[in-house]
Amino acid sequence: AASTTPDAGWHTVREPASGLAIDLPGAWQSRVGLLGRRRVLGVLIESPEPKWFDSSAPGWNRLEVKPGVDSAVLQVDLDPPSPPADLAAVANDKWSKLANVTLLDTHPDLRIGGLEGFGVTQGLKGAGIGAGGIRIGESIKADVLQTQMWLRGAGHSVHLILIVPREAAALREAMERAAGTLRF
């Protein structure tokens, strides 16, 4: 179980309505926002960009954390609208394959702070939308790793994303440590 008191030099970001909390190093910049979600003709549509808040007032559903290294981000989405059914759905996702996202590892039995779920680690270098020689937009040039986790517990679900440059092992370890404090 995760501690309820952050380590020295760390602080807690909390969404008061749900009780979601995560501890982060004090030097990392974070912001919270609200992704709009509405149904149009029975189809759930999520806004592409959140409305960002200055504080962690209740009602946010996205936390974005920047640890100060280019290409690195930690993102938490609270109660995402369409989480994948299981690990196989993520590992065999046709859109990831089309975008040239490389599956590096699977995490079938994750447990973090009373939450349970699964995840994957993916390589994003060269990823971009396209098939054959036809590309839409640019490919990702940086050699970055992405770990995605889908977790459930306490009546909520969470989608956690960690993106870090491949060579930044210490930063990856710090981001994983922060992710390990996630709790309700």
mmCIF file of C-alpha atoms in Angstrom:
data_model
loop_
_atom_site.group_PDB
_atom_site.id
_atom_site.type_symbol
_atom_site.label_atom_id
_atom_site.label_comp_id
_atom_site.label_asym_id
_atom_site.label_seq_id
_atom_site.Cartn_x
_atom_site.Cartn_y
_atom_site.Cartn_z
ATOM 1 C CA ALA A 1 0.000 0.000 0.000
ATOM 2 C CA ALA A 2 1.204 3.476 -0.833
ATOM 3 C CA SER A 3 2.131 5.879 1.943
ATOM 4 C CA THR A 4 -0.194 8.784 2.679
ATOM 5 C CA THR A 5 2.742 11.090 3.461
ATOM 6 C CA PRO A 6 5.032 12.110 0.601
ATOM 7 C CA ASP A 7 8.806 11.704 0.867
ATOM 8 C CA ALA A 8 10.919 14.748 1.734
ATOM 9 C CA GLY A 9 11.026 17.118 -1.238
ATOM 10 C CA TRP A 10 7.884 15.597 -2.730
ATOM 11 C CA HIS A 11 4.304 16.897 -2.646
ATOM 12 C CA THR A 12 0.886 15.337 -3.123
ATOM 13 C CA VAL A 13 -1.495 16.252 -5.937
ATOM 14 C CA ARG A 14 -5.055 15.258 -5.078
ATOM 15 C CA GLU A 15 -8.410 15.328 -6.843
ATOM 16 C CA PRO A 16 -10.721 16.009 -3.875
ATOM 17 C CA ALA A 17 -13.993 14.666 -5.289
ATOM 18 C CA SER A 18 -12.657 11.161 -6.068
ATOM 19 C CA GLY A 19 -9.809 11.081 -3.548
ATOM 20 C CA LEU A 20 -7.262 10.250 -6.266
ATOM 21 C CA ALA A 21 -3.767 11.190 -5.075
ATOM 22 C CA ILE A 22 -0.212 10.882 -6.356
ATOM 23 C CA ASP A 23 3.093 12.051 -4.864
ATOM 24 C CA LEU A 24 5.510 13.957 -7.099
ATOM 25 C CA PRO A 25 8.987 15.456 -6.728
ATOM 26 C CA GLY A 26 8.681 19.125 -5.799
ATOM 27 C CA ALA A 27 10.706 20.297 -8.816
ATOM 28 C CA TRP A 28 8.370 18.694 -11.340
ATOM 29 C CA GLN A 29 5.762 20.981 -12.890
ATOM 30 C CA SER A 30 2.195 19.753 -12.887
ATOM 31 C CA ARG A 31 -1.159 20.992 -14.022
ATOM 32 C CA VAL A 32 -4.678 19.639 -13.840
ATOM 33 C CA GLY A 33 -7.471 19.964 -16.346
ATOM 34 C CA LEU A 34 -10.886 18.841 -17.397
ATOM 35 C CA LEU A 35 -11.356 16.879 -20.607
ATOM 36 C CA GLY A 36 -14.874 17.505 -21.834
ATOM 37 C CA ARG A 37 -16.830 14.334 -22.579
ATOM 38 C CA ARG A 38 -20.227 14.276 -24.245
ATOM 39 C CA ARG A 39 -22.375 11.969 -26.327
ATOM 40 C CA VAL A 40 -23.386 12.896 -29.856
ATOM 41 C CA LEU A 41 -25.801 10.464 -31.510
ATOM 42 C CA GLY A 42 -24.786 7.815 -28.998
ATOM 43 C CA VAL A 43 -21.050 8.226 -29.653
ATOM 44 C CA LEU A 44 -18.856 9.417 -26.781
ATOM 45 C CA ILE A 45 -16.665 12.320 -27.889
ATOM 46 C CA GLU A 46 -13.801 13.579 -25.762
ATOM 47 C CA SER A 47 -12.323 17.041 -26.261
ATOM 48 C CA PRO A 48 -8.827 16.925 -27.766
ATOM 49 C CA GLU A 49 -7.374 19.318 -25.178
ATOM 50 C CA PRO A 50 -8.363 19.801 -21.528
ATOM 51 C CA LYS A 51 -9.433 23.074 -19.983
ATOM 52 C CA TRP A 52 -6.475 23.612 -17.648
ATOM 53 C CA PHE A 53 -6.889 24.821 -14.040
ATOM 54 C CA ASP A 54 -4.401 26.693 -11.850
ATOM 55 C CA SER A 55 -4.951 24.450 -8.845
ATOM 56 C CA SER A 56 -6.140 20.968 -8.027
ATOM 57 C CA ALA A 57 -9.733 22.011 -7.417
ATOM 58 C CA PRO A 58 -12.285 19.189 -7.517
ATOM 59 C CA GLY A 59 -13.543 17.951 -10.850
ATOM 60 C CA TRP A 60 -10.365 17.504 -12.868
ATOM 61 C CA ASN A 61 -9.882 14.336 -14.868
ATOM 62 C CA ARG A 62 -6.388 14.893 -16.310
ATOM 63 C CA LEU A 63 -3.090 15.448 -14.555
ATOM 64 C CA GLU A 64 -0.044 16.313 -16.650
ATOM 65 C CA VAL A 65 3.403 16.297 -15.057
ATOM 66 C CA LYS A 66 6.568 17.559 -16.730
ATOM 67 C CA PRO A 67 9.799 16.543 -14.980
ATOM 68 C CA GLY A 68 11.901 19.099 -16.882
ATOM 69 C CA VAL A 69 13.395 16.786 -19.524
ATOM 70 C CA ASP A 70 12.422 17.161 -23.176
ATOM 71 C CA SER A 71 10.078 14.422 -24.407
ATOM 72 C CA ALA A 72 9.248 13.305 -20.842
ATOM 73 C CA VAL A 73 5.760 13.439 -19.340
ATOM 74 C CA LEU A 74 3.662 11.621 -16.774
ATOM 75 C CA GLN A 75 -0.081 11.774 -17.425
ATOM 76 C CA VAL A 76 -2.999 10.491 -15.372
ATOM 77 C CA ASP A 77 -6.528 10.303 -16.793
ATOM 78 C CA LEU A 78 -9.250 9.691 -14.219
ATOM 79 C CA ASP A 79 -12.182 7.554 -15.356
ATOM 80 C CA PRO A 80 -11.286 7.420 -19.068
ATOM 81 C CA PRO A 81 -14.377 6.744 -21.184
ATOM 82 C CA SER A 82 -13.288 3.651 -23.137
ATOM 83 C CA PRO A 83 -10.516 1.683 -21.451
ATOM 84 C CA PRO A 84 -9.353 -1.453 -23.253
ATOM 85 C CA ALA A 85 -11.059 -4.655 -22.144
ATOM 86 C CA ASP A 86 -7.831 -6.515 -21.404
ATOM 87 C CA LEU A 87 -4.117 -6.753 -22.091
ATOM 88 C CA ALA A 88 -4.647 -8.664 -25.337
ATOM 89 C CA ALA A 89 -6.713 -5.768 -26.726
ATOM 90 C CA VAL A 90 -3.728 -3.448 -26.197
ATOM 91 C CA ALA A 91 -1.026 -5.887 -27.300
ATOM 92 C CA ASN A 92 -2.911 -6.636 -30.533
ATOM 93 C CA ASP A 93 -4.158 -3.107 -31.234
ATOM 94 C CA LYS A 94 -4.243 -2.563 -34.997
ATOM 95 C CA TRP A 95 -3.920 1.230 -34.654
ATOM 96 C CA SER A 96 -0.647 0.894 -32.726
ATOM 97 C CA LYS A 97 0.693 -1.391 -35.415
ATOM 98 C CA LEU A 98 -0.434 1.013 -38.144
ATOM 99 C CA ALA A 99 1.320 3.861 -36.294
ATOM 100 C CA ASN A 100 4.550 1.833 -36.039
ATOM 101 C CA VAL A 101 4.435 1.684 -32.223
ATOM 102 C CA THR A 102 6.702 -1.153 -31.040
ATOM 103 C CA LEU A 103 5.451 -3.367 -28.208
ATOM 104 C CA LEU A 104 8.448 -3.967 -25.913
ATOM 105 C CA ASP A 105 6.891 -5.512 -22.807
ATOM 106 C CA THR A 106 3.570 -6.417 -21.232
ATOM 107 C CA HIS A 107 2.594 -6.039 -17.576
ATOM 108 C CA PRO A 108 -0.328 -8.409 -16.978
ATOM 109 C CA ASP A 109 -0.797 -8.087 -13.210
ATOM 110 C CA LEU A 110 -0.211 -4.537 -11.971
ATOM 111 C CA ARG A 111 -1.093 -3.540 -8.412
ATOM 112 C CA ILE A 112 -0.611 0.036 -7.259
ATOM 113 C CA GLY A 113 -2.125 1.572 -4.119
ATOM 114 C CA GLY A 114 -5.231 -0.627 -4.050
ATOM 115 C CA LEU A 115 -5.683 -0.436 -7.831
ATOM 116 C CA GLU A 116 -5.300 -3.428 -10.127
ATOM 117 C CA GLY A 117 -4.876 -3.735 -13.858
ATOM 118 C CA PHE A 118 -2.447 -4.253 -16.699
ATOM 119 C CA GLY A 119 -0.064 -2.292 -18.878
ATOM 120 C CA VAL A 120 2.413 -2.224 -21.725
ATOM 121 C CA THR A 121 5.748 -0.609 -22.497
ATOM 122 C CA GLN A 122 6.136 0.600 -26.071
ATOM 123 C CA GLY A 123 8.880 2.117 -28.191
ATOM 124 C CA LEU A 124 7.776 5.274 -29.986
ATOM 125 C CA LYS A 125 10.847 6.102 -32.114
ATOM 126 C CA GLY A 126 9.678 6.329 -35.713
ATOM 127 C CA ALA A 127 6.012 6.103 -34.737
ATOM 128 C CA GLY A 128 3.551 8.062 -36.810
ATOM 129 C CA ILE A 129 0.410 7.495 -38.799
ATOM 130 C CA GLY A 130 0.826 5.961 -42.213
ATOM 131 C CA ALA A 131 1.177 2.821 -44.235
ATOM 132 C CA GLY A 132 3.909 1.905 -46.663
ATOM 133 C CA GLY A 133 5.513 5.075 -47.999
ATOM 134 C CA ILE A 134 2.494 7.278 -47.235
ATOM 135 C CA ARG A 135 2.749 9.274 -43.986
ATOM 136 C CA ILE A 136 0.353 11.727 -42.388
ATOM 137 C CA GLY A 137 2.416 14.237 -40.441
ATOM 138 C CA GLU A 138 5.829 13.644 -38.944
ATOM 139 C CA SER A 139 7.173 10.512 -37.280
ATOM 140 C CA ILE A 140 8.532 10.695 -33.741
ATOM 141 C CA LYS A 141 12.269 11.257 -34.068
ATOM 142 C CA ALA A 142 13.200 10.990 -30.373
ATOM 143 C CA ASP A 143 13.997 7.553 -28.960
ATOM 144 C CA VAL A 144 11.333 7.490 -26.249
ATOM 145 C CA LEU A 145 9.632 4.748 -24.283
ATOM 146 C CA GLN A 146 5.975 4.884 -23.328
ATOM 147 C CA THR A 147 4.477 2.850 -20.513
ATOM 148 C CA GLN A 148 0.688 2.785 -20.322
ATOM 149 C CA MET A 149 -1.242 1.329 -17.392
ATOM 150 C CA TRP A 150 -4.987 0.784 -17.064
ATOM 151 C CA LEU A 151 -6.001 0.372 -13.430
ATOM 152 C CA ARG A 152 -9.297 -0.075 -11.553
ATOM 153 C CA GLY A 153 -10.302 0.212 -7.924
ATOM 154 C CA ALA A 154 -12.285 2.253 -5.396
ATOM 155 C CA GLY A 155 -15.104 2.670 -7.936
ATOM 156 C CA HIS A 156 -12.840 4.430 -10.464
ATOM 157 C CA SER A 157 -10.500 3.670 -13.326
ATOM 158 C CA VAL A 158 -7.206 5.332 -14.202
ATOM 159 C CA HIS A 159 -5.120 5.467 -17.383
ATOM 160 C CA LEU A 160 -1.518 6.274 -16.494
ATOM 161 C CA ILE A 161 1.048 7.152 -19.164
ATOM 162 C CA LEU A 162 4.795 7.596 -18.632
ATOM 163 C CA ILE A 163 6.882 8.847 -21.547
ATOM 164 C CA VAL A 164 10.631 9.140 -21.082
ATOM 165 C CA PRO A 165 13.723 9.178 -23.326
ATOM 166 C CA ARG A 166 15.150 5.659 -23.607
ATOM 167 C CA GLU A 167 18.557 6.699 -22.249
ATOM 168 C CA ALA A 168 17.114 8.460 -19.152
ATOM 169 C CA ALA A 169 17.065 5.447 -16.823
ATOM 170 C CA ALA A 170 17.200 7.502 -13.606
ATOM 171 C CA LEU A 171 14.276 9.664 -14.734
ATOM 172 C CA ARG A 172 12.296 6.574 -15.714
ATOM 173 C CA GLU A 173 12.933 5.132 -12.252
ATOM 174 C CA ALA A 174 11.740 8.381 -10.607
ATOM 175 C CA MET A 175 8.605 8.427 -12.770
ATOM 176 C CA GLU A 176 7.869 4.796 -11.887
ATOM 177 C CA ARG A 177 8.377 5.657 -8.214
ATOM 178 C CA ALA A 178 5.868 8.517 -8.529
ATOM 179 C CA ALA A 179 3.418 6.242 -10.357
ATOM 180 C CA GLY A 180 3.761 3.757 -7.491
ATOM 181 C CA THR A 181 2.239 6.321 -5.097
ATOM 182 C CA LEU A 182 -1.040 6.514 -7.029
ATOM 183 C CA ARG A 183 -3.983 5.834 -4.708
ATOM 184 C CA PHE A 184 -7.567 6.694 -3.761
#
